[in-house]
Coordinates of C-alpha atoms in Angstrom, one line a residue:
Chain A
M1 CA -6.0 66.1 70.6
F2 CA -9.5 67.4 70.2
Q3 CA -9.5 68.6 73.8
Q4 CA -12.7 70.4 73.5
D5 CA -14.7 67.7 72.0
Q6 CA -13.0 64.8 73.7
D7 CA -16.1 63.5 75.4
I8 CA -18.2 63.4 72.2
F9 CA -15.3 62.0 70.3
K10 CA -14.7 59.2 72.9
V11 CA -18.4 58.3 72.7
F12 CA -18.2 58.1 68.9
L13 CA -15.0 56.0 69.0
G14 CA -16.5 53.7 71.6
A15 CA -19.7 53.2 69.6
V16 CA -18.0 52.2 66.4
S17 CA -17.7 48.4 66.3
E18 CA -14.9 48.4 63.7
G19 CA -11.4 49.2 64.8
V20 CA -10.6 52.9 64.3
I21 CA -7.0 54.1 64.0
V22 CA -6.2 57.7 63.3
V23 CA -2.7 58.6 62.0
D24 CA -1.1 62.0 61.3
E25 CA 0.7 63.0 58.2
H26 CA 3.8 61.3 59.5
Q27 CA 2.0 58.0 59.9
N28 CA 2.1 58.2 63.6
I29 CA -0.8 56.9 65.5
V30 CA -2.7 59.5 67.3
E31 CA -5.9 57.7 68.3
T32 CA -7.2 54.1 68.5
N33 CA -10.4 52.7 69.8
D34 CA -10.9 49.5 71.9
P35 CA -11.9 47.2 69.0
A36 CA -8.6 48.3 67.2
N37 CA -6.5 47.7 70.4
R38 CA -8.1 44.2 70.8
M39 CA -7.6 43.4 67.1
F40 CA -3.9 44.1 67.2
G41 CA -3.4 42.8 70.8
Y42 CA -2.4 46.0 72.5
R43 CA -3.6 47.5 75.8
K44 CA -5.5 50.8 75.8
G45 CA -3.1 53.7 75.0
D46 CA -0.1 51.5 74.1
L47 CA -0.4 52.4 70.4
L48 CA -0.5 56.1 70.8
K49 CA 2.4 58.0 69.3
Q50 CA 3.7 54.7 67.8
P51 CA 4.4 54.6 64.0
L52 CA 1.7 53.0 62.0
N53 CA 4.4 50.5 60.8
V54 CA 4.1 48.5 64.1
L55 CA 0.7 47.4 62.8
I56 CA 2.0 46.5 59.4
P57 CA 3.9 43.2 58.7
H58 CA 7.6 43.9 57.9
N59 CA 7.6 42.8 54.3
Y60 CA 4.9 45.4 53.5
H61 CA 6.7 48.4 55.2
A62 CA 8.4 49.8 52.1
G63 CA 5.3 49.4 49.9
H64 CA 3.1 50.9 52.4
G65 CA 5.2 54.1 52.9
A66 CA 5.0 54.9 49.2
Y67 CA 1.3 54.1 49.1
F68 CA 0.6 56.3 52.1
D69 CA 2.4 59.3 50.5
G70 CA 0.5 58.9 47.3
F71 CA -2.7 58.6 49.3
M72 CA -2.0 61.8 51.3
K73 CA -1.4 63.8 48.1
K74 CA -4.8 62.7 46.5
K75 CA -6.7 62.8 49.8
E76 CA -9.5 60.6 48.5
Q77 CA -11.6 58.3 50.6
R78 CA -11.1 54.7 50.0
Q79 CA -13.9 52.3 51.0
M80 CA -13.5 49.0 52.7
G81 CA -12.8 45.9 50.7
Q82 CA -11.6 47.8 47.6
G83 CA -8.2 47.1 46.3
R84 CA -5.7 44.4 47.2
N85 CA -5.5 42.1 50.1
I86 CA -3.9 43.8 53.1
F87 CA -2.6 42.3 56.3
G88 CA -2.1 43.5 59.8
A89 CA 0.6 42.6 62.4
R90 CA -0.4 41.9 66.0
K91 CA 1.8 42.8 68.9
D92 CA 2.8 39.1 69.2
G93 CA 4.0 39.2 65.6
S94 CA 1.2 37.1 64.2
I95 CA -0.3 38.4 60.9
F96 CA -3.9 38.5 60.0
P97 CA -5.9 39.7 56.9
L98 CA -7.8 42.8 57.3
E99 CA -9.9 45.3 55.4
A100 CA -9.4 49.0 55.9
G101 CA -11.5 52.0 54.8
L102 CA -9.4 55.2 54.7
N103 CA -10.9 58.6 55.4
P104 CA -8.6 61.5 55.2
F105 CA -9.5 64.7 57.0
T106 CA -7.9 68.0 58.0
I107 CA -8.3 69.6 61.4
Y108 CA -6.5 72.7 62.7
G109 CA -4.4 72.8 59.6
K110 CA -3.1 69.3 60.1
D111 CA -3.8 66.3 57.9
Y112 CA -5.0 63.0 59.4
V113 CA -6.3 59.8 58.1
M114 CA -8.9 57.8 60.0
A115 CA -8.7 54.1 59.2
L116 CA -11.7 51.8 59.8
V117 CA -10.3 48.4 60.2
I118 CA -12.0 44.9 60.2
D119 CA -10.3 41.6 61.0
I120 CA -11.4 39.4 58.1
S121 CA -9.4 36.3 59.1
I122 CA -12.6 34.3 59.7
R123 CA -14.1 35.5 56.5
K124 CA -10.9 34.8 54.7
E125 CA -10.8 31.4 56.3
Q126 CA -14.3 30.7 55.1
E127 CA -13.5 32.1 51.7
E128 CA -10.5 29.8 51.6
K129 CA -12.6 26.9 52.8
I130 CA -15.2 27.7 50.1
Q131 CA -12.5 28.0 47.6
E132 CA -11.0 24.7 48.8
L133 CA -14.4 23.1 48.6
N134 CA -14.9 24.6 45.1
L135 CA -11.5 23.3 44.1
D136 CA -12.4 19.9 45.6
L137 CA -15.7 20.0 43.8
E138 CA -14.1 21.0 40.5
K139 CA -11.6 18.2 41.0
K140 CA -14.3 15.8 41.6
V141 CA -16.3 17.1 38.6
I142 CA -13.2 16.6 36.5
E143 CA -12.6 13.2 37.9
R144 CA -16.2 12.2 37.4
T145 CA -16.1 13.7 33.9
Q146 CA -13.0 11.7 33.1
E147 CA -14.6 8.6 34.5
L148 CA -17.7 9.3 32.4
D149 CA -15.5 10.0 29.3
K150 CA -13.8 6.7 29.9
T151 CA -17.1 4.9 30.3
I152 CA -18.5 6.6 27.2
L153 CA -15.3 5.6 25.3
E154 CA -15.7 2.0 26.6
L155 CA -19.3 2.0 25.6
E156 CA -18.5 3.4 22.2
V157 CA -15.9 0.7 21.7
E158 CA -18.4 -1.9 23.0
N159 CA -21.0 -0.5 20.7
E160 CA -18.7 -0.6 17.7
K161 CA -17.9 -4.2 18.5
R162 CA -21.6 -4.9 18.7
I163 CA -22.4 -3.2 15.4
E164 CA -19.5 -5.1 13.9
A165 CA -20.7 -8.4 15.3
E166 CA -24.2 -7.6 14.1
E167 CA -22.9 -6.9 10.6
E168 CA -20.9 -10.0 10.7
A169 CA -24.0 -11.9 11.8
K170 CA -26.0 -10.3 9.0
E171 CA -23.3 -11.1 6.5
A172 CA -23.1 -14.7 7.7
L173 CA -26.9 -15.0 7.5
K174 CA -26.9 -13.6 4.0
R175 CA -24.2 -16.0 2.9
E176 CA -26.1 -18.8 4.6
Q177 CA -29.3 -17.8 2.8
E178 CA -27.5 -17.6 -0.6
L179 CA -25.9 -20.9 0.0
N180 CA -29.2 -22.4 1.0
E181 CA -30.8 -20.9 -2.1
L182 CA -28.0 -22.3 -4.2
K183 CA -28.4 -25.7 -2.5
T184 CA -32.1 -25.7 -3.2
K185 CA -31.6 -24.8 -6.8
F186 CA -28.8 -27.3 -7.1
L187 CA -30.8 -30.1 -5.6
S188 CA -33.7 -29.4 -7.8
M189 CA -31.4 -29.2 -10.8
V190 CA -29.7 -32.4 -9.9
S191 CA -32.9 -34.2 -9.3
H192 CA -34.2 -33.1 -12.6
E193 CA -31.0 -33.9 -14.4
F194 CA -30.7 -37.3 -12.9
K195 CA -34.3 -38.3 -12.7
T196 CA -35.2 -37.8 -16.3
P197 CA -32.5 -40.1 -17.7
L198 CA -33.1 -42.5 -14.8
S199 CA -36.8 -42.7 -15.6
G200 CA -35.8 -43.4 -19.2
I201 CA -33.6 -46.2 -18.0
L202 CA -36.3 -47.6 -15.7
I203 CA -38.9 -47.7 -18.4
S204 CA -36.4 -49.3 -20.8
T205 CA -35.8 -52.1 -18.3
M206 CA -39.6 -52.5 -17.8
L207 CA -39.9 -52.8 -21.6
L208 CA -37.0 -55.2 -21.9
S209 CA -38.7 -57.6 -19.5
K210 CA -41.8 -57.6 -21.7
Y211 CA -39.9 -58.5 -25.0
K212 CA -39.4 -62.2 -24.4
L213 CA -39.9 -63.5 -28.0
A214 CA -36.9 -64.3 -30.1
E215 CA -38.0 -62.1 -32.9
Q216 CA -38.1 -59.1 -30.6
Q217 CA -34.3 -59.0 -30.4
E218 CA -34.4 -55.7 -32.3
K219 CA -36.5 -54.1 -29.6
R220 CA -34.3 -55.5 -26.9
D221 CA -31.2 -54.1 -28.6
K222 CA -32.8 -50.7 -28.8
H223 CA -33.5 -50.6 -25.1
I224 CA -30.1 -51.9 -24.2
K225 CA -28.7 -49.1 -26.3
T226 CA -30.9 -46.6 -24.6
I227 CA -29.8 -47.8 -21.2
S228 CA -26.2 -47.7 -22.2
D229 CA -26.6 -44.1 -23.7
K230 CA -28.3 -42.8 -20.6
V231 CA -25.7 -44.4 -18.4
H232 CA -23.0 -42.6 -20.4
Y233 CA -25.0 -39.4 -20.2
L234 CA -25.3 -39.6 -16.4
N235 CA -21.6 -40.5 -16.2
N236 CA -20.8 -37.3 -18.2
I237 CA -22.8 -35.2 -15.8
L238 CA -21.0 -36.7 -12.8
N239 CA -17.7 -36.1 -14.6
D240 CA -18.7 -32.5 -15.0
F241 CA -19.5 -32.2 -11.3
L242 CA -16.2 -33.8 -10.4
S243 CA -14.2 -31.6 -12.8
V244 CA -15.7 -28.5 -11.1
E245 CA -14.1 -29.7 -7.9
K246 CA -10.8 -30.5 -9.6
L247 CA -10.7 -27.2 -11.5
E248 CA -11.5 -25.3 -8.3
K249 CA -8.5 -26.9 -6.5
G250 CA -6.2 -26.6 -9.5
K251 CA -5.8 -30.3 -9.5
I252 CA -6.2 -30.9 -13.2
K253 CA -3.3 -32.4 -15.1
Y254 CA -3.5 -31.8 -18.8
N255 CA -2.1 -34.4 -21.1
P256 CA -1.2 -32.9 -24.5
T257 CA -0.7 -35.2 -27.5
T258 CA -0.6 -34.6 -31.2
F259 CA -3.9 -35.6 -32.9
K260 CA -5.9 -35.0 -36.0
L261 CA -8.7 -32.6 -35.6
S262 CA -11.0 -34.6 -37.9
K263 CA -10.9 -37.5 -35.5
V264 CA -12.2 -35.3 -32.7
I265 CA -14.8 -33.7 -34.9
N266 CA -16.1 -37.1 -36.1
E267 CA -16.3 -38.2 -32.5
V268 CA -18.2 -35.1 -31.4
V269 CA -20.6 -35.2 -34.3
Y270 CA -21.2 -38.9 -34.0
N271 CA -22.2 -38.5 -30.3
A272 CA -24.2 -35.4 -31.0
N273 CA -26.2 -37.1 -33.8
M274 CA -27.8 -39.2 -31.1
L275 CA -29.2 -36.2 -29.4
L276 CA -30.6 -34.5 -32.5
K277 CA -34.2 -33.5 -32.5
E278 CA -36.4 -34.3 -35.4
G279 CA -35.2 -32.7 -38.6
Q280 CA -32.1 -31.3 -37.0
K281 CA -28.8 -31.5 -38.9
I282 CA -25.2 -30.8 -38.1
N283 CA -23.1 -29.2 -40.8
Y284 CA -19.4 -29.8 -40.2
P285 CA -16.2 -29.4 -42.3
K286 CA -15.0 -32.5 -44.0
D287 CA -11.8 -31.0 -45.5
I288 CA -9.8 -30.7 -42.3
D289 CA -7.6 -33.7 -42.6
S290 CA -4.6 -31.4 -42.7
F291 CA -5.4 -29.9 -39.3
S292 CA -3.7 -31.3 -36.3
L293 CA -3.2 -30.0 -32.7
Y294 CA -0.8 -30.6 -29.9
Q295 CA -3.3 -30.3 -27.1
D296 CA -5.2 -32.3 -24.5
E297 CA -7.6 -34.2 -26.8
K298 CA -10.1 -35.0 -24.2
I299 CA -10.5 -31.3 -23.3
V300 CA -10.9 -30.2 -26.9
E301 CA -13.5 -32.9 -27.3
L302 CA -15.3 -31.8 -24.1
A303 CA -15.3 -28.2 -25.1
L304 CA -16.7 -28.8 -28.6
S305 CA -19.2 -31.4 -27.4
N306 CA -20.5 -28.8 -24.9
L307 CA -21.0 -26.2 -27.6
V308 CA -22.6 -28.6 -30.0
H309 CA -24.9 -30.2 -27.4
N310 CA -26.0 -26.7 -26.3
A311 CA -26.7 -25.7 -29.9
I312 CA -28.9 -28.8 -30.3
K313 CA -30.6 -28.5 -27.0
Y314 CA -31.4 -24.8 -27.4
S315 CA -32.7 -24.9 -30.9
S316 CA -35.9 -26.4 -32.3
E317 CA -36.7 -29.2 -34.6
N318 CA -35.8 -28.9 -38.3
S319 CA -32.9 -26.5 -37.6
Y320 CA -29.2 -26.6 -38.5
V321 CA -26.1 -26.5 -36.3
D322 CA -23.1 -25.3 -38.1
I323 CA -19.5 -26.2 -37.1
D324 CA -16.7 -24.2 -38.7
I325 CA -13.0 -24.6 -38.1
T326 CA -10.1 -22.5 -39.3
Q327 CA -6.4 -22.9 -38.5
D328 CA -3.4 -20.7 -39.1
D329 CA 0.2 -21.2 -37.9
I330 CA -0.5 -20.3 -34.3
R331 CA -4.2 -20.8 -33.5
T332 CA -7.2 -22.9 -34.3
I333 CA -10.6 -21.3 -34.2
F334 CA -13.8 -23.3 -33.7
R335 CA -17.2 -21.8 -34.4
V336 CA -20.5 -23.4 -33.5
K337 CA -23.6 -21.6 -34.7
D338 CA -27.3 -22.3 -34.1
N339 CA -30.6 -20.7 -34.9
G340 CA -32.1 -21.4 -31.5
I341 CA -33.6 -19.5 -28.6
G342 CA -30.4 -17.4 -28.0
I343 CA -29.3 -15.8 -24.8
P344 CA -31.2 -12.8 -23.4
I345 CA -29.0 -9.7 -23.3
K346 CA -29.6 -9.5 -19.5
D347 CA -28.2 -13.0 -19.0
Q348 CA -25.2 -12.7 -21.3
K349 CA -22.8 -11.5 -18.7
N350 CA -23.5 -14.4 -16.5
I351 CA -23.5 -17.2 -19.0
F352 CA -20.1 -18.6 -18.0
K353 CA -21.0 -18.5 -14.3
R354 CA -21.3 -21.9 -12.6
Y355 CA -24.8 -23.2 -12.2
F356 CA -26.2 -20.2 -14.1
R357 CA -29.0 -20.8 -16.4
A358 CA -30.4 -18.1 -18.7
K359 CA -34.1 -17.2 -18.1
N360 CA -35.3 -18.8 -21.3
A361 CA -33.3 -22.0 -20.6
L362 CA -34.7 -22.7 -17.1
L363 CA -37.2 -25.3 -18.3
S364 CA -34.7 -27.2 -20.4
Q365 CA -32.4 -29.8 -19.0
G366 CA -29.0 -28.7 -17.9
T367 CA -26.8 -28.1 -14.9
G368 CA -25.3 -24.7 -15.7
I369 CA -21.9 -26.3 -15.4
G370 CA -20.9 -27.0 -19.0
L371 CA -19.8 -23.6 -20.2
N372 CA -18.3 -22.8 -16.8
I373 CA -16.0 -25.8 -17.0
V374 CA -15.1 -25.2 -20.7
K375 CA -14.1 -21.6 -19.9
D376 CA -11.9 -22.7 -17.0
H377 CA -10.2 -25.4 -19.0
L378 CA -9.6 -23.1 -22.0
K379 CA -8.2 -20.5 -19.6
N380 CA -5.8 -23.1 -18.3
L381 CA -4.8 -24.0 -21.9
K382 CA -4.3 -20.4 -22.9
G383 CA -7.3 -20.5 -25.1
E384 CA -10.4 -18.3 -25.2
I385 CA -14.2 -18.7 -25.5
Y386 CA -16.6 -16.0 -26.5
F387 CA -20.0 -15.6 -28.1
E388 CA -22.5 -13.5 -29.9
S389 CA -26.2 -14.1 -29.3
E390 CA -29.6 -12.7 -29.9
E391 CA -32.7 -13.9 -28.2
E392 CA -34.9 -16.0 -30.5
K393 CA -32.4 -15.7 -33.3
G394 CA -29.6 -17.9 -32.2
S395 CA -26.1 -18.0 -30.9
L396 CA -22.5 -18.2 -32.2
F397 CA -19.9 -19.5 -29.9
T398 CA -16.2 -19.3 -30.7
I399 CA -13.3 -21.1 -29.2
E400 CA -9.7 -20.0 -29.9
L401 CA -6.9 -22.4 -29.0
P402 CA -3.1 -22.3 -29.6
N403 CA -2.0 -25.1 -31.9
K404 CA 0.7 -26.1 -29.4
A405 CA -0.1 -26.4 -25.8
T406 CA 2.4 -25.0 -23.4
V407 CA 1.2 -26.7 -20.2
Chain B
M1 CA -59.1 -48.4 -27.3
K2 CA -58.4 -45.3 -25.3
K3 CA -56.4 -42.6 -26.9
V4 CA -53.5 -41.1 -25.0
L5 CA -51.7 -37.9 -25.8
L6 CA -48.2 -37.9 -24.4
I7 CA -46.4 -34.5 -24.1
E8 CA -42.8 -34.9 -23.0
D9 CA -39.7 -33.1 -24.2
D10 CA -37.1 -35.8 -23.3
R11 CA -37.0 -38.1 -26.4
I12 CA -36.2 -41.3 -24.7
L13 CA -38.7 -40.8 -21.9
R14 CA -41.3 -39.9 -24.5
E15 CA -40.6 -42.9 -26.7
N16 CA -40.3 -45.3 -23.8
T17 CA -43.5 -44.2 -22.1
A18 CA -45.3 -44.4 -25.4
E19 CA -44.1 -47.9 -26.0
L20 CA -45.1 -48.9 -22.5
L21 CA -48.6 -47.5 -23.0
E22 CA -48.9 -49.1 -26.4
L23 CA -48.0 -52.5 -24.9
S24 CA -50.8 -51.9 -22.4
D25 CA -53.3 -51.4 -25.3
Y26 CA -53.6 -47.7 -25.5
E27 CA -53.5 -45.8 -28.7
V28 CA -50.7 -43.3 -28.2
I29 CA -49.9 -40.0 -29.9
T30 CA -46.9 -38.0 -28.8
A31 CA -45.7 -34.4 -28.8
S32 CA -42.2 -33.1 -27.9
Q33 CA -43.4 -29.6 -26.9
G34 CA -46.3 -28.0 -25.1
K35 CA -47.4 -26.0 -28.1
I36 CA -47.4 -29.0 -30.4
G37 CA -49.2 -30.9 -27.7
V38 CA -52.0 -28.3 -27.6
E39 CA -52.4 -28.5 -31.4
M40 CA -52.6 -32.3 -31.3
A41 CA -55.1 -32.2 -28.5
K42 CA -57.4 -30.0 -30.6
L43 CA -56.9 -32.3 -33.6
H44 CA -57.1 -35.7 -32.1
F45 CA -59.4 -35.4 -29.1
P46 CA -57.4 -37.8 -26.8
D47 CA -59.2 -39.4 -23.8
I48 CA -56.2 -38.8 -21.6
I49 CA -53.3 -36.4 -21.8
V50 CA -50.1 -37.2 -20.0
C51 CA -48.0 -34.1 -19.8
D52 CA -44.6 -33.2 -18.4
I53 CA -44.4 -30.0 -16.3
M54 CA -40.9 -28.7 -16.9
M55 CA -40.6 -28.1 -20.6
P56 CA -39.2 -25.2 -22.6
E57 CA -41.5 -22.7 -24.1
L58 CA -45.0 -23.8 -23.1
D59 CA -44.8 -25.8 -19.9
G60 CA -47.2 -28.2 -18.3
Y61 CA -49.2 -25.5 -16.6
G62 CA -49.4 -23.6 -19.8
V63 CA -50.8 -26.6 -21.6
L64 CA -53.3 -27.2 -18.9
E65 CA -54.3 -23.5 -18.9
T66 CA -54.8 -23.4 -22.7
L67 CA -56.7 -26.7 -22.9
S68 CA -59.0 -26.0 -19.9
K69 CA -60.4 -23.0 -21.8
K70 CA -61.7 -25.3 -24.4
K71 CA -63.7 -28.2 -23.1
A72 CA -60.9 -30.6 -22.6
Q73 CA -60.7 -34.2 -21.6
S74 CA -59.4 -35.6 -18.4
L75 CA -55.8 -34.5 -18.0
F76 CA -52.9 -35.9 -16.2
L77 CA -49.8 -34.0 -15.3
L78 CA -46.6 -35.9 -14.9
S79 CA -44.5 -34.4 -12.2
F80 CA -41.2 -36.1 -11.2
Y81 CA -39.6 -33.4 -9.3
R82 CA -40.9 -31.2 -6.6
P83 CA -43.6 -31.9 -4.0
K84 CA -44.3 -28.1 -4.2
Q85 CA -45.5 -28.5 -7.7
N86 CA -47.7 -31.4 -6.8
A87 CA -49.2 -29.3 -4.1
K88 CA -49.9 -26.5 -6.6
I89 CA -51.7 -29.0 -8.9
L90 CA -53.9 -30.3 -6.1
E91 CA -54.7 -26.8 -5.0
K92 CA -56.2 -26.0 -8.3
G93 CA -58.2 -29.1 -8.3
W94 CA -56.4 -30.8 -11.1
I95 CA -55.5 -34.4 -11.3

């Protein structure tokens, strides 16, 4: 072909570094240049008049035919590197990736396509390597990320544990501090509660030793009585402490018996009379001979004594303490009323708590145990205790108890 | 005879201490509360006041505070309980 311009044409073909393959409209090869021959592994001239299919891997033949026909109809240029991956077949049957730019042209009334072809196996290999490296990298990133996630998770768990431990430590510290505070208060309370009567006893013994004359028997008797009273008083405090322990462990055994209420009242009033301040008086019912109870007598006495002693302790000289008792078929109600310092509203909700002392009672003797014990006992005996109180006006404590104990 | 005012809320302790002081040849007057004690101090001009610290209503410090405003006598505070309280008393220069 191209007889006239063959020389020029040959120069062009030789100068082009890409492979050049020219095919006619029947896909027969009409011209190739050296780079194209080398690329596909043919000797110079071997490809002429061969169908283009020899350069195309078998599995692409069918597809390529249809594509070629479509391309010939449109006759548009197609630049290199556009479109899908295409492959070439070498003479020895090996397949390699290539890029082809297609340039249709017409000469002497015949249609041709000039294909510029580049072997891109090296590039592809590099691309693949890059892709592989990328994949590797991604994999590593994922791995590292997972490792990091795991570490973070571990750290979080660790952190949570630490926070928990810290909170536990704080809680323990708080408990310790509260306990310490309670201990300090308790010790100060105990030392006050014990030292005052002990000092009384001590001075009584000192005085006893001074009264040596026969006619001083009266004085000696008085101090012996003081000592005996104070020993009883101390014994009662100790009993209170011990019953706290017993109540807490549920170790108390109640011992119900049938007894006359008047007997208990007389006992309580008799003992309370010794504690009266100057001008204080206890009013108590004297017409209760018909009242009797089936209860633990000691507990009833303890509860009433507590209320009466409180009434005396927390009211001033020249005041009255009123005891009132009513009974119906089921219950007995005891009321103890005073006109003393009362309980501040703020402290009323805590008044039955162990060791609690109302603000206005802190400087008076007391352990803060009495009412706590009474309440616990009464609860065990299916009874109740409640009160009304106004600061600086006085208090009214009420105990309700079933006539027949069921314990 | 020196006159002692004894302010103490515990009856037995008050009576016993008074008795002991009387046997030691002091003239003793007693008060069962801080407030009463202050009144008695104003009335009887005791040479010495022996006063409990922990008392309801007006406590030992209150008594001292009230009395030191008026030209009072030598004053003793009785403190059985806490070393802290004693430190407080010494701090203020009281005996």
